RNA sequence: CGGGGUGUAGCGCAGUUGGCUAGCGCACCGUGUUUGGGACGCGGGGGUCGGCGGUUCGAGUCCGCCCACCCCGACCA
């Protein structure tokens, strides 16, 4: 429950974000720098994200397993790019049970290495492939600068790790997962994302190719919201994942990895929230509908509460909460649940009981405009439709916002202005030097080259050399 | 790691040139009146003043060291 008003998004987006997380009780600062405690409301949201993703993984033939959190230091060192990428941010355990360990143990920053090690034991023949394993886990990356959900020392995620017979199958898997992530983001979270390919500089340490779904937050910054990597044979060679193929010849397997983390909670907060607080997408919201009973005295309460209880039973198919707190006023409750982003609020007072009606307030439409005055008849069906419409409006609003802040440009001066308040969509020659110079001069990084883009003729927005594709450039989290 | 800032009740803060039993708002507990857009009265509980050491008759206040966190930078899937 919170008393003071939230800062306005337009005035201080970053404070808005930090305070909202605490006031809405999604998470709290832990006593360790850079770590967070995910509170029940935040975790319930994450659980719904998990459910939506996990179902999709299972439908596409993946299974869950669990690998250890401790990884021998030497494993990390087996893949050169991988260790170079991760060594600055490793947490390393050197003492166990009071004894200095013979070999330090790394707290996993990601599990390619230890899973690669196991796959080399499990894979002998092409008949053992593909392996399609996912794990839900926590990982640790010792970041310099942290932010709740977006970048914490420890975070929760799923990491899928697959091994395949051929390069083609691995690439197919990588793209299949990118599609799955896109479908999840759009249809569950109402977060419009742009699926694309990462530049060499931005790709995963040890991957041949990294794909991403990029989302625009309401301050126009980009957030990488999920990634899918084609690891080629890099890890197979480092960990000796070999198999006898159909011609009885020894081959290295082709592997992939992919992940979505608690960072996605940040994506939801910053894609949909407004000055009143959170707006949660109905398919993921821990509470989809809150019922606030309204009465002035005991007599009115006796009339209202039985109807509320009856309605609660009738609406079991929804994630529903009756706010029967006696110590706060309905007005307070309205603001409280709006802060927490509950999509729909049902108000039932004596007048409604008389009329067999109720009031439904929609979180995304402020004030009286958003209130629907409905009959109790067929109320569940009505609410189903209202929630679907809600989802569609959220998605539409986020998409419109994004599209109106993306600008195509072929001029570097214009480019510099665009990335101050949006994304630039510009030709880039692919040269890392241009990418680095742009980052240096504008703070904008390459986000991705969208997959649905046709090859065309253009000139790099920075150096003027010929270029075949446009790339999104933006400031990013 | 560099620059800046802050540590006093759960949160936000005040506490003057060192001086009485360390205060205020919100939150919390009890109670009564309230309740369709953030209610109010009355009565309560809660503190090793970040830590250690020093100066002093006396330290939240002055000095030294340490610790933690925040912001900016460097860094970063």
XYZ file of C-alpha atoms in Angstrom, chain A residues 32 54 63 78 98 121-122 124 141 144 198 244 263 265 272 280 287 313 334-335 337-338 347 383-384 442 460 468 470:
29
model
C 23.481 -7.158 -1.206
C 6.968 -23.375 -20.678
C 11.848 -31.004 -21.950
C 37.503 -24.146 -23.007
C 36.416 -24.022 5.160
C 28.620 -37.880 -22.525
C 25.080 -38.340 -23.736
C 27.116 -41.025 -29.312
C 26.716 -11.914 -13.629
C 28.982 -2.800 -12.534
C 22.500 -8.984 -33.810
C 28.508 -41.095 -35.521
C 14.253 -8.678 -17.473
C 9.145 -8.059 -16.279
C 2.590 -0.359 -20.753
C -0.480 -5.330 -16.753
C -4.927 -10.435 -10.716
C -17.778 -17.747 -7.336
C -9.157 2.421 -6.705
C -5.811 4.187 -6.696
C -5.148 -1.287 -7.666
C -4.499 1.124 -10.492
C -17.371 -1.819 -8.362
C -15.679 -9.931 -19.144
C -13.915 -12.405 -21.412
C 25.635 9.207 -30.086
C 26.112 3.415 -44.836
C 22.652 -3.945 -48.295
C 19.057 -1.174 -42.787
